[in-house]
Coordinates of C-alpha atoms in Angstrom, one line a residue:
M1 CA 22.0 -20.5 -12.8
Q2 CA 20.6 -20.1 -9.4
K3 CA 16.8 -19.9 -8.8
I4 CA 15.0 -17.9 -6.2
E5 CA 13.3 -20.6 -4.1
A6 CA 10.5 -19.5 -1.7
V7 CA 7.3 -20.8 -0.2
N8 CA 4.7 -18.2 0.8
D9 CA 7.3 -15.4 0.8
F10 CA 7.9 -13.6 -2.5
V11 CA 6.9 -10.6 -4.6
V12 CA 5.1 -10.7 -7.9
K13 CA 4.8 -7.5 -9.9
F14 CA 2.5 -7.1 -12.9
A15 CA 3.5 -4.4 -15.5
N16 CA 0.4 -3.5 -17.6
I17 CA -1.2 -0.7 -19.6
N18 CA -3.8 1.4 -17.8
G19 CA -7.3 0.8 -19.1
S20 CA -6.5 -2.8 -20.2
G21 CA -8.7 -4.4 -17.5
S22 CA -5.6 -5.9 -15.8
A23 CA -6.3 -4.5 -12.3
S24 CA -9.3 -6.8 -11.8
A25 CA -7.4 -9.9 -13.0
N26 CA -4.4 -9.0 -10.8
E27 CA -6.7 -8.5 -7.7
L28 CA -8.2 -11.9 -8.4
F29 CA -4.7 -13.3 -8.2
A30 CA -4.1 -11.7 -4.9
R31 CA -7.4 -12.7 -3.4
A32 CA -7.0 -16.3 -4.4
I33 CA -3.8 -16.5 -2.4
L34 CA -5.4 -14.8 0.5
R35 CA -8.3 -17.4 0.4
M36 CA -5.6 -20.1 0.7
G37 CA -4.9 -18.7 4.1
V38 CA -1.7 -16.9 3.1
P39 CA -1.5 -13.1 3.8
V40 CA -0.9 -10.8 0.8
S41 CA -0.2 -7.1 0.6
P42 CA -1.2 -5.8 -2.9
R43 CA -0.4 -2.2 -4.2
N44 CA -1.8 -0.7 -7.3
I45 CA 0.6 1.8 -8.9
F46 CA -1.4 3.6 -11.5
P47 CA -1.1 6.8 -13.6
S48 CA -3.2 9.9 -13.4
N49 CA -4.7 9.6 -16.9
I50 CA -7.6 7.5 -18.0
Q51 CA -5.9 4.9 -20.1
G52 CA -2.8 4.1 -22.1
L53 CA 0.0 4.9 -19.7
P54 CA 2.0 2.3 -17.7
T55 CA 0.5 0.8 -14.5
W56 CA 1.8 -1.7 -12.1
F57 CA 0.3 -4.0 -9.5
E58 CA 2.6 -5.4 -6.9
V59 CA 1.5 -8.4 -4.8
R60 CA 3.6 -9.4 -1.8
V61 CA 3.0 -12.9 -0.6
T62 CA 4.0 -13.0 3.1
E63 CA 3.3 -15.9 5.4
H64 CA 5.0 -13.9 8.2
A65 CA 2.4 -11.1 7.6
Y66 CA 4.9 -8.3 6.8
L67 CA 2.4 -6.0 5.1
G68 CA 4.7 -3.2 4.1
R69 CA 6.6 -3.1 0.8
R70 CA 9.7 -5.3 0.9
G71 CA 11.6 -4.0 -2.1
G72 CA 12.7 -6.0 -5.1
V73 CA 10.7 -8.3 -7.4
D74 CA 11.0 -12.1 -7.5
M75 CA 8.7 -12.5 -10.6
M76 CA 7.8 -9.9 -13.1
V77 CA 4.7 -10.3 -15.3
A78 CA 5.9 -8.0 -18.1
M79 CA 2.9 -7.1 -20.3
N80 CA 3.8 -3.6 -21.3
P81 CA 6.5 -3.0 -24.0
Q82 CA 6.7 0.7 -23.0
T83 CA 8.3 -0.3 -19.7
W84 CA 10.1 -3.5 -20.6
D85 CA 13.7 -2.5 -19.9
Q86 CA 12.7 -0.8 -16.6
D87 CA 10.6 -3.9 -15.5
V88 CA 13.3 -6.4 -16.4
R89 CA 15.9 -4.5 -14.4
E90 CA 13.8 -4.7 -11.2
I91 CA 13.9 -8.5 -11.1
E92 CA 16.1 -10.0 -8.4
S93 CA 19.0 -12.2 -9.7
G94 CA 17.7 -15.7 -10.0
G95 CA 14.1 -14.4 -10.4
Y96 CA 11.5 -15.0 -13.1
L97 CA 10.3 -13.0 -16.1
F98 CA 6.9 -14.0 -17.5
Y99 CA 6.0 -12.3 -20.7
D100 CA 3.8 -12.5 -23.9
S101 CA 6.1 -14.2 -26.6
S102 CA 3.7 -13.7 -29.5
K103 CA 6.3 -11.4 -31.0
P104 CA 9.9 -12.5 -30.9
M105 CA 12.1 -10.9 -28.2
P106 CA 15.8 -10.4 -29.0
R107 CA 18.0 -12.1 -26.5
S108 CA 19.7 -8.7 -25.9
R109 CA 16.5 -7.5 -24.2
L110 CA 16.7 -10.2 -21.6
R111 CA 19.1 -11.0 -18.7
D112 CA 21.4 -13.9 -18.3
D113 CA 20.8 -14.2 -14.5
I114 CA 16.9 -14.6 -14.6
H115 CA 14.6 -17.4 -15.7
V116 CA 12.4 -16.6 -18.7
L117 CA 8.8 -17.9 -19.0
A118 CA 7.5 -17.2 -22.5
M119 CA 3.8 -17.7 -23.3
P120 CA 2.2 -16.6 -26.6
L121 CA -0.8 -14.9 -24.9
T122 CA -1.9 -12.8 -27.9
E123 CA -1.7 -15.8 -30.3
I124 CA -3.8 -17.9 -27.9
C125 CA -6.4 -15.2 -27.5
N126 CA -6.5 -14.6 -31.3
D127 CA -7.1 -18.3 -31.8
H128 CA -10.0 -18.5 -29.3
Y129 CA -11.6 -15.1 -29.4
S130 CA -12.9 -12.9 -32.2
D131 CA -13.9 -9.8 -30.4
A132 CA -11.1 -7.3 -29.8
R133 CA -12.2 -6.4 -26.3
E134 CA -12.6 -10.0 -25.3
R135 CA -9.0 -10.7 -26.6
Q136 CA -7.7 -8.1 -24.4
L137 CA -9.6 -8.9 -21.3
F138 CA -9.1 -12.7 -21.4
K139 CA -5.4 -12.3 -22.1
N140 CA -5.3 -11.1 -18.4
I141 CA -7.2 -14.2 -17.2
L142 CA -4.9 -16.4 -19.3
Y143 CA -1.8 -15.2 -17.5
V144 CA -3.5 -15.6 -14.2
G145 CA -4.3 -19.2 -15.1
A146 CA -0.8 -19.8 -16.1
L147 CA 0.4 -18.4 -12.7
T148 CA -1.9 -20.6 -10.8
T149 CA -0.1 -23.6 -12.4
L150 CA 3.4 -22.2 -11.9
L151 CA 2.8 -21.2 -8.3
D152 CA 0.5 -24.1 -7.2
I153 CA -2.4 -21.7 -6.5
D154 CA -5.6 -23.6 -6.1
P155 CA -7.7 -22.7 -9.2
A156 CA -10.9 -23.5 -7.3
E157 CA -10.3 -20.3 -5.3
I158 CA -10.3 -18.2 -8.4
E159 CA -13.4 -20.0 -9.7
K160 CA -15.1 -19.2 -6.5
L161 CA -14.2 -15.6 -6.9
F162 CA -15.5 -15.7 -10.5
S163 CA -18.9 -17.2 -9.3
E164 CA -19.2 -14.4 -6.7
Q165 CA -18.4 -11.7 -9.3
Y166 CA -20.6 -13.0 -12.0
K167 CA -23.5 -14.4 -10.0
G168 CA -26.5 -14.6 -12.3
K169 CA -24.3 -14.0 -15.3
E170 CA -23.5 -17.5 -16.3
K171 CA -22.3 -16.7 -19.8
L172 CA -19.5 -14.4 -18.3
L173 CA -18.7 -16.9 -15.6
D174 CA -18.2 -19.7 -18.2
A175 CA -16.1 -17.5 -20.4
N176 CA -13.7 -16.5 -17.6
I177 CA -13.4 -20.1 -16.3
R178 CA -12.6 -21.2 -19.9
A179 CA -9.8 -18.5 -20.2
L180 CA -8.4 -19.6 -16.8
T181 CA -8.3 -23.2 -17.9
L182 CA -6.6 -22.3 -21.2
G183 CA -3.8 -20.5 -19.3
R184 CA -3.4 -23.4 -16.9
E185 CA -3.2 -26.0 -19.6
Y186 CA -0.6 -24.1 -21.6
A187 CA 1.6 -23.6 -18.5
R188 CA 1.3 -27.3 -17.5
A189 CA 2.3 -28.5 -21.0
S190 CA 4.8 -25.8 -22.1
L191 CA 6.4 -24.0 -19.2
K192 CA 9.1 -25.2 -17.0
P193 CA 8.4 -25.5 -13.2
I194 CA 9.6 -22.7 -11.0
A195 CA 10.7 -22.6 -7.3
L196 CA 8.2 -20.1 -6.0
K197 CA 5.2 -21.8 -4.5
V198 CA 2.0 -21.0 -2.6
E199 CA 1.0 -23.6 0.1
R200 CA -2.2 -23.5 1.9
R201 CA -1.9 -22.1 5.4
D202 CA -4.1 -20.7 8.2
C203 CA -2.2 -17.5 8.7
V204 CA -5.0 -14.9 8.0
G205 CA -7.1 -15.6 11.1
D206 CA -10.0 -13.2 11.6
R207 CA -8.3 -10.3 9.9
I208 CA -10.3 -8.5 7.3
F209 CA -9.2 -7.2 3.8
V210 CA -10.2 -3.6 3.2
D211 CA -8.9 -0.3 2.0
G212 CA -8.3 2.7 4.2
N213 CA -10.8 5.0 2.4
T214 CA -13.7 2.6 2.9
A215 CA -12.6 2.1 6.5
A216 CA -12.5 5.9 7.2
A217 CA -16.0 6.2 5.7
L218 CA -17.4 3.5 8.0
G219 CA -15.6 5.2 10.9
C220 CA -17.5 8.4 10.1
I221 CA -20.8 6.4 10.0
Y222 CA -20.2 4.8 13.4
G223 CA -18.8 8.1 14.7
G224 CA -22.2 9.8 14.1
A225 CA -21.4 11.9 11.0
T226 CA -24.6 12.9 9.2
V227 CA -23.2 15.5 6.8
C228 CA -20.5 14.9 4.2
A229 CA -19.5 17.7 1.7
W230 CA -16.7 17.1 -0.7
Y231 CA -15.3 17.9 -4.1
P232 CA -13.8 15.0 -6.1
I233 CA -10.0 14.7 -5.9
T234 CA -7.7 11.7 -6.2
P235 CA -7.0 9.8 -3.9
S236 CA -9.8 10.8 -1.5
S237 CA -13.0 10.6 -3.6
S238 CA -13.8 7.0 -2.6
V239 CA -14.2 8.1 1.0
A240 CA -17.3 10.1 0.2
E241 CA -18.5 7.4 -2.2
A242 CA -18.2 4.7 0.5
F243 CA -19.9 7.0 3.0
Q244 CA -22.8 7.3 0.6
R245 CA -23.1 3.6 0.2
Y246 CA -23.0 3.0 4.0
A247 CA -25.4 5.9 4.7
Q248 CA -28.0 4.5 2.2
K249 CA -28.0 1.3 4.2
L250 CA -27.6 2.6 7.8
R251 CA -28.9 6.2 7.7
V252 CA -32.4 5.7 6.2
D253 CA -35.5 5.7 8.4
P254 CA -37.0 2.2 8.1
D255 CA -40.6 3.5 8.6
T256 CA -40.6 6.6 6.4
G257 CA -37.7 5.9 4.1
G258 CA -36.4 9.5 4.9
H259 CA -32.7 10.1 4.7
R260 CA -30.9 10.9 8.0
Y261 CA -27.9 12.2 6.2
S262 CA -26.8 14.8 3.7
I263 CA -24.1 14.3 1.1
V264 CA -23.2 17.3 -1.0
Q265 CA -20.8 17.2 -3.9
A266 CA -19.9 20.9 -3.8
E267 CA -18.8 23.1 -6.8
D268 CA -15.3 23.3 -5.3
E269 CA -13.2 22.7 -2.2
L270 CA -14.0 26.1 -0.7
A271 CA -17.7 25.3 -0.9
S272 CA -17.3 21.9 0.6
I273 CA -15.5 23.0 3.7
G274 CA -17.9 25.9 4.1
I275 CA -20.8 23.4 4.2
V276 CA -19.0 21.3 6.7
I277 CA -18.4 24.3 9.0
G278 CA -22.0 25.4 8.6
A279 CA -23.2 22.0 9.5
G280 CA -20.9 21.8 12.5
W281 CA -22.1 25.2 13.7
N282 CA -25.6 23.9 13.6
G283 CA -24.7 20.9 15.7
A284 CA -24.4 18.2 13.1
R285 CA -21.3 16.0 12.9
S286 CA -19.8 16.7 9.6
F287 CA -16.7 16.0 7.5
T288 CA -15.0 16.4 4.2
A289 CA -12.5 14.2 2.4
T290 CA -9.8 15.8 0.3
S291 CA -6.0 15.8 -0.5
G292 CA -3.2 18.4 -0.5
P293 CA -4.5 20.7 -3.2
G294 CA -7.9 20.8 -1.5
I295 CA -6.3 21.6 1.9
S296 CA -4.6 24.6 0.2
L297 CA -7.9 25.9 -1.2
M298 CA -9.7 25.4 2.1
S299 CA -7.2 27.2 4.3
E300 CA -9.1 30.4 4.8
F301 CA -12.2 28.6 5.9
I302 CA -10.1 26.3 8.2
G303 CA -8.9 29.4 9.9
L304 CA -12.5 30.6 10.4
A305 CA -13.4 27.3 12.0
Y306 CA -10.3 27.5 14.2
F307 CA -10.9 31.1 15.3
A308 CA -14.7 30.9 15.6
E309 CA -14.3 27.5 17.3
I310 CA -16.5 25.3 15.2
P311 CA -16.1 21.5 14.9
A312 CA -15.0 20.2 11.5
V313 CA -13.3 16.9 10.5
L314 CA -11.0 16.8 7.4
I315 CA -9.8 13.4 6.1
N316 CA -6.7 14.2 4.1
V317 CA -5.6 11.3 1.9
Q318 CA -2.2 12.6 1.0
R319 CA -0.6 12.4 -2.4
G320 CA 2.5 13.7 -4.1
G321 CA 2.9 17.5 -4.5
P322 CA 3.4 20.5 -4.7
S323 CA 0.7 21.7 -7.1
T324 CA -0.8 18.8 -9.0
G325 CA 2.4 16.9 -8.3
M326 CA 1.9 13.2 -8.6
P327 CA -1.9 12.8 -8.1
T328 CA -1.8 9.0 -8.0
R329 CA 1.4 8.5 -5.9
T330 CA 1.7 8.5 -2.1
Q331 CA 3.5 10.8 0.2
Q332 CA 3.4 12.2 3.8
A333 CA 4.0 15.7 2.7
D334 CA 1.0 17.7 4.0
I335 CA 2.0 17.5 7.7
L336 CA 3.1 21.1 8.0
A337 CA 0.4 22.5 5.7
C338 CA -2.3 20.9 7.9
A339 CA -0.7 21.6 11.3
Y340 CA -0.5 25.3 10.6
A341 CA -3.3 25.6 8.0
S342 CA -4.6 29.2 7.4
H343 CA -2.8 32.5 7.9
G344 CA -2.1 33.9 11.3
D345 CA -1.3 31.9 14.4
T346 CA -3.1 28.6 14.1
K347 CA -2.4 25.1 15.2
H348 CA -4.5 22.1 14.4
V349 CA -4.9 18.6 15.8
L350 CA -3.6 15.8 13.5
L351 CA -4.2 12.1 13.7
F352 CA -1.9 9.7 11.9
P353 CA -3.5 6.3 11.1
E354 CA -1.3 3.4 10.3
D355 CA -3.7 1.1 8.5
P356 CA -7.4 0.7 7.6
Y357 CA -8.2 -0.3 11.2
E358 CA -6.9 3.0 12.5
C359 CA -8.6 4.9 9.7
F360 CA -11.9 3.5 11.0
E361 CA -11.0 4.1 14.6
M362 CA -9.4 7.6 14.1
S363 CA -12.2 8.9 11.8
A364 CA -14.7 8.2 14.6
Q365 CA -12.5 9.6 17.2
A366 CA -11.9 12.7 15.1
L367 CA -15.6 13.5 15.3
D368 CA -15.5 13.3 19.1
L369 CA -12.3 15.4 19.3
A370 CA -13.7 18.1 17.0
E371 CA -16.8 18.6 19.2
R372 CA -14.9 18.2 22.4
L373 CA -12.3 20.8 21.3
Q374 CA -14.6 22.9 19.1
T375 CA -12.0 22.9 16.3
P376 CA -11.0 21.4 13.0
V377 CA -9.4 17.9 13.3
F378 CA -7.4 16.3 10.5
V379 CA -7.1 12.6 9.8
M380 CA -3.8 12.3 7.9
S381 CA -4.2 9.2 5.8
D382 CA -2.4 8.8 2.4
L383 CA -2.8 7.0 -0.9
D384 CA -1.0 3.9 0.2
I385 CA -3.4 3.3 3.1
G386 CA -6.4 4.9 1.4
M387 CA -6.5 3.2 -2.0
N388 CA -4.9 -0.2 -1.4
Q389 CA -6.6 -3.2 0.3
R390 CA -4.8 -4.3 3.4
L391 CA -5.2 -7.0 6.0
C392 CA -6.0 -5.5 9.4
R393 CA -7.8 -6.3 12.7
P394 CA -11.6 -6.5 12.4
F395 CA -13.3 -3.2 13.2
A396 CA -14.8 -3.1 16.7
W397 CA -17.5 -0.8 18.1
D398 CA -19.0 -0.7 21.6
D399 CA -22.7 0.0 21.1
S400 CA -22.9 1.5 24.5
R401 CA -20.3 4.2 23.5
Q402 CA -21.6 7.7 23.9
Y403 CA -20.6 10.4 21.5
D404 CA -18.5 13.2 23.1
R405 CA -20.5 16.4 22.2
G406 CA -18.3 18.6 24.3
K407 CA -19.4 21.6 26.2
V408 CA -22.9 22.3 25.0
M409 CA -25.2 24.6 27.1
T410 CA -28.6 23.1 27.1
R411 CA -32.0 24.9 27.3
E412 CA -32.5 23.5 30.8
A413 CA -29.2 24.9 32.0
L414 CA -30.0 28.4 30.6
D415 CA -33.4 28.3 32.2
A416 CA -31.8 27.4 35.5
G417 CA -29.8 30.6 35.4
A418 CA -26.4 29.3 34.1
D419 CA -24.1 32.0 32.7
F420 CA -23.3 31.7 29.1
D421 CA -20.3 33.6 27.7
R422 CA -19.4 32.1 24.4
Y423 CA -15.6 32.5 24.5
L424 CA -14.9 32.5 28.2
D425 CA -12.8 29.8 29.8
V426 CA -14.7 28.8 32.8
D427 CA -13.2 25.4 33.5
G428 CA -9.5 26.2 33.0
D429 CA -8.9 23.9 30.0
G430 CA -9.2 26.6 27.3
I431 CA -12.5 25.2 26.0
P432 CA -15.6 27.5 26.2
Y433 CA -19.2 26.5 26.2
R434 CA -21.4 26.7 23.0
T435 CA -25.0 26.5 22.3
Y436 CA -26.8 25.1 19.2
P437 CA -28.8 27.5 17.1
G438 CA -32.4 27.6 18.4
T439 CA -31.5 26.2 21.8
H440 CA -33.5 28.9 23.6
P441 CA -35.8 31.7 22.3
T442 CA -34.1 34.4 24.4
K443 CA -31.0 33.0 26.0
G444 CA -27.7 31.5 24.7
G445 CA -27.5 33.5 21.5
Y446 CA -24.3 34.9 20.2
F447 CA -22.7 36.3 17.1
T448 CA -20.3 33.9 15.4
R449 CA -17.3 36.0 14.4
G450 CA -14.3 35.4 12.2
T451 CA -13.0 38.8 13.4
T452 CA -11.5 39.4 16.8
K453 CA -13.9 39.5 19.8
N454 CA -14.0 39.5 23.5
A455 CA -14.9 36.6 25.8
Y456 CA -18.6 37.4 25.4
A457 CA -18.6 37.2 21.5
G458 CA -18.7 41.0 21.3
Y459 CA -16.7 42.6 18.5
S460 CA -13.4 43.9 19.8
E461 CA -10.1 45.0 18.5
A462 CA -8.7 45.6 21.9
G463 CA -5.3 44.1 22.2
A464 CA -6.1 42.5 25.6
D465 CA -9.1 40.8 24.2
Y466 CA -7.1 39.3 21.3
I467 CA -4.3 38.2 23.6
Y468 CA -6.9 36.5 25.9
N469 CA -8.4 34.6 23.0
M470 CA -5.0 33.6 21.5
Q471 CA -3.7 32.4 24.8
R472 CA -6.9 30.5 25.5
L473 CA -6.8 28.8 22.1
R474 CA -3.2 27.7 22.8
H475 CA -4.2 26.4 26.2
K476 CA -7.0 24.4 24.5
F477 CA -4.3 22.9 22.2
E478 CA -2.4 21.9 25.3
T479 CA -5.5 20.3 26.6
A480 CA -5.7 18.2 23.4
K481 CA -2.5 16.4 24.4
A482 CA -4.4 14.4 26.9
L483 CA -7.2 13.6 24.4
V484 CA -5.4 12.4 21.3
P485 CA -4.0 8.8 20.8
L486 CA -0.8 8.1 22.6
P487 CA 2.4 7.0 20.7
V488 CA 3.1 3.2 20.4
L489 CA 6.5 2.0 21.6
T490 CA 8.3 -1.0 20.1
A491 CA 11.1 -1.8 22.5
A492 CA 14.3 -3.5 21.2
K493 CA 15.2 -7.0 22.5
F494 CA 18.4 -5.6 24.1
P495 CA 19.2 -2.1 25.5
A496 CA 19.5 0.2 22.6
R497 CA 21.5 3.4 22.0
F498 CA 19.6 4.3 18.9
A499 CA 15.9 5.0 18.4
A500 CA 13.6 5.7 15.5
I501 CA 10.4 7.8 15.2
F502 CA 7.9 7.2 12.4
Y503 CA 4.2 7.6 11.7
G504 CA 1.4 6.6 9.4
S505 CA 1.8 4.3 6.4
T506 CA 5.6 3.9 7.2
G507 CA 4.6 1.5 10.0
P508 CA 4.2 -1.8 8.3
A509 CA 7.6 -1.5 6.5
M510 CA 9.2 -0.2 9.7
Q511 CA 8.2 -3.3 11.7
E512 CA 9.9 -5.6 9.2
A513 CA 13.0 -3.3 9.1
L514 CA 13.4 -3.5 12.9
D515 CA 13.5 -7.3 12.7
A516 CA 16.1 -7.1 9.8
L517 CA 18.3 -4.7 11.7
A518 CA 18.2 -6.9 14.8
E519 CA 19.5 -9.7 12.7
Q520 CA 22.5 -7.5 11.9
G521 CA 23.0 -6.8 15.6
I522 CA 21.5 -3.2 15.3
Y523 CA 18.9 -2.8 18.0
I524 CA 16.5 0.1 17.7
N525 CA 13.8 1.4 20.1
A526 CA 11.0 2.6 17.9
L527 CA 8.1 5.0 18.6
R528 CA 5.2 5.4 16.3
V529 CA 3.7 8.9 16.7
R530 CA -0.1 8.8 16.3
A531 CA -1.1 12.4 16.8
F532 CA -0.2 16.1 17.0
P533 CA 0.0 17.9 19.5
F534 CA 2.9 15.7 20.8
Q535 CA 2.7 14.3 24.2
N536 CA 5.6 14.9 26.6
E537 CA 6.5 11.2 26.3
I538 CA 7.8 11.8 22.8
A539 CA 10.4 14.4 23.9
D540 CA 11.3 12.2 26.8
F541 CA 11.8 9.3 24.4
I542 CA 14.1 11.3 22.2
A543 CA 16.1 12.6 25.1
A544 CA 16.8 9.1 26.3
H545 CA 18.7 8.2 23.1
S546 CA 21.9 9.6 21.6
R547 CA 20.6 9.5 18.0
V548 CA 17.1 9.2 16.8
F549 CA 16.2 8.4 13.1
V550 CA 13.1 10.1 12.0
L551 CA 11.6 8.3 9.0
E552 CA 9.3 10.3 6.7
Q553 CA 7.9 10.1 3.2
N554 CA 8.5 13.7 2.2
F555 CA 11.5 15.8 1.2
D556 CA 11.3 18.7 3.7
K557 CA 11.7 16.7 7.0
Q558 CA 8.2 17.8 8.0
L559 CA 7.9 15.7 11.2
T560 CA 11.4 16.6 12.2
T561 CA 10.4 20.3 11.8
L562 CA 7.4 19.8 14.0
L563 CA 9.5 17.9 16.7
V564 CA 12.0 20.7 16.9
N565 CA 9.4 23.6 16.8
E566 CA 6.7 22.1 19.0
A567 CA 8.4 19.5 21.2
G568 CA 11.6 21.5 22.0
V569 CA 13.8 18.6 20.7
N570 CA 17.5 19.2 20.0
P571 CA 17.8 19.0 16.3
L572 CA 21.3 17.6 16.6
S573 CA 19.9 14.4 18.0
L574 CA 17.7 13.8 15.0
I575 CA 18.8 12.0 11.8
S576 CA 16.3 12.3 9.0
V577 CA 15.7 9.2 6.8
L578 CA 13.6 10.4 3.8
H579 CA 11.7 8.6 1.1
Y580 CA 9.8 10.7 -1.5
D581 CA 9.7 9.1 -4.9
G582 CA 5.9 8.6 -4.7
T583 CA 6.1 4.8 -4.1
P584 CA 5.4 3.4 -0.6
I585 CA 8.6 3.2 1.5
T586 CA 10.1 -0.4 1.6
A587 CA 11.6 -2.4 4.5
R588 CA 14.8 -2.8 2.5
F589 CA 15.2 1.0 2.1
I590 CA 14.8 1.6 5.8
T591 CA 17.1 -1.3 6.8
Q592 CA 19.8 -0.1 4.4
E593 CA 19.6 3.6 5.3
I594 CA 19.8 3.0 9.1
A595 CA 22.5 0.3 8.8
E596 CA 24.7 2.6 6.7
R597 CA 24.2 5.6 9.0
V598 CA 25.0 3.5 12.1
S599 CA 28.2 2.4 10.3
R600 CA 29.1 6.0 9.5
L601 CA 28.5 7.2 13.0
N602 CA 31.0 4.5 14.2
V603 CA 29.0 3.8 17.3
H604 CA 28.5 0.3 18.7
P605 CA 24.7 0.0 18.9
L606 CA 24.7 -1.7 22.3
R607 CA 27.3 0.6 24.0
H608 CA 26.9 3.9 25.7
D609 CA 30.1 5.3 24.3
M610 CA 31.6 6.2 20.9
V611 CA 34.0 3.7 19.4
A612 CA 37.3 5.3 18.5

């Protein structure tokens, strides 16, 4: 029987039960490999209940630094009887199945084309531990120990991680090292060697290992946010929690101990966005973190901020929907909901981060854009980016950078006789001037209205006034095109007839798929969209190709809809490639979908004519 043979290039998947303590052990496994200088890309796939249901933890070991999901499993650590059949099916032919053999497993439940590694984990734990909780927790460490032997992972790296985790708790440290050693010794004595190996490298460089939610929170800190109002919702809650941790370190007056920030866990999503808008109206940089259901509840207030022209930042960590949907699965399915949030004619600025680095960068940038444009700005992250740790560039910040507070009329300008008309476009960019409350005792005041008004903030239902404001708001949206991040082009090695457009968390898998397609002789020019409104370059890019694949992680072709509606793109030139089962898109899925469609189109990828 063939064996999968690979060094620093394979996928290990752990199938566990939620609440068993396995996630910590599985993360130790991933971090130990990372500390050997080999990039890893872990993903925690967990249920939306507290405990008892199946959970998976997938670790991609990738010396070539492909950080998207590859697809397929080379080794399955099957610790959950509930999902046994499903887990065994996922293993690649020639791959490896590691399982707890304390109870006999009928041969019929196995496969003839995989290699079985049976270890009586429960028996070993029962022999060495009397406490039921210890038996469960140390079973996880036992299998990690066995894997270090099978895969040649340096156990010293895990011991270092233990010493960091249990600093000052020597009893726990010793117990974990003992369990790790038990697993290693059993594997060395009783398990056959396998052909998957980890070899020490220096492929990580200066990159950092962080999740997108933590990165977004730190971006808000550096971007000058002082107010966070939120209501807990998976998968966004850790944004606010991380912001609180950083604010306690970086937003406390060293002399007085006074807090220079406010964090409010509101009674619901409506209250949270209301607080953010109120803070923005008062001149504070403010944000909320939420997910799809929260956006639905916030919609009326979002419309108020849009029409009254008040800065607000919303970090939307997208999950599966509609309704409660799949709270702990990932999607890119809130694009239309956010682009047109609220009733009436509204359009909002959206930013699409690809990884934690861009979560940091774009969260800070969103605070600038919200004040420059006096409008809500959405950072469209998702669960795959937000809750999974990823290697990315180190965060960078220029300490000389000045916050863009936008057009704010000062007391000095008012005293000098400057005209202040709250909703009047005086510069031709659609953006009016505003004042902060209390700027001047007698000048610069206005009534903030969610109703229609004239250019001077006076109540008006005159059609001409309404038309003026709506046209000005749309002109402001056009102005945003020059302010939001530009798309990123990845040009094919040879002239390409086909193109692809993608965004957000699809990026890492897409980069690998482009390489795989090129190996098949299919060359694709790829454009990663990073913001809405769309710049003119996007429509030009589409027009330059006969067919453009649009890759999205939703069912409704939401980016395609925006491209047709807002960029004037011919829909016949777009081919949707959709992935929406709640798991992150894989490089294999993208490669197969595009290759099959190119074949059906019967077009040579390098020629400018159809093949008969």
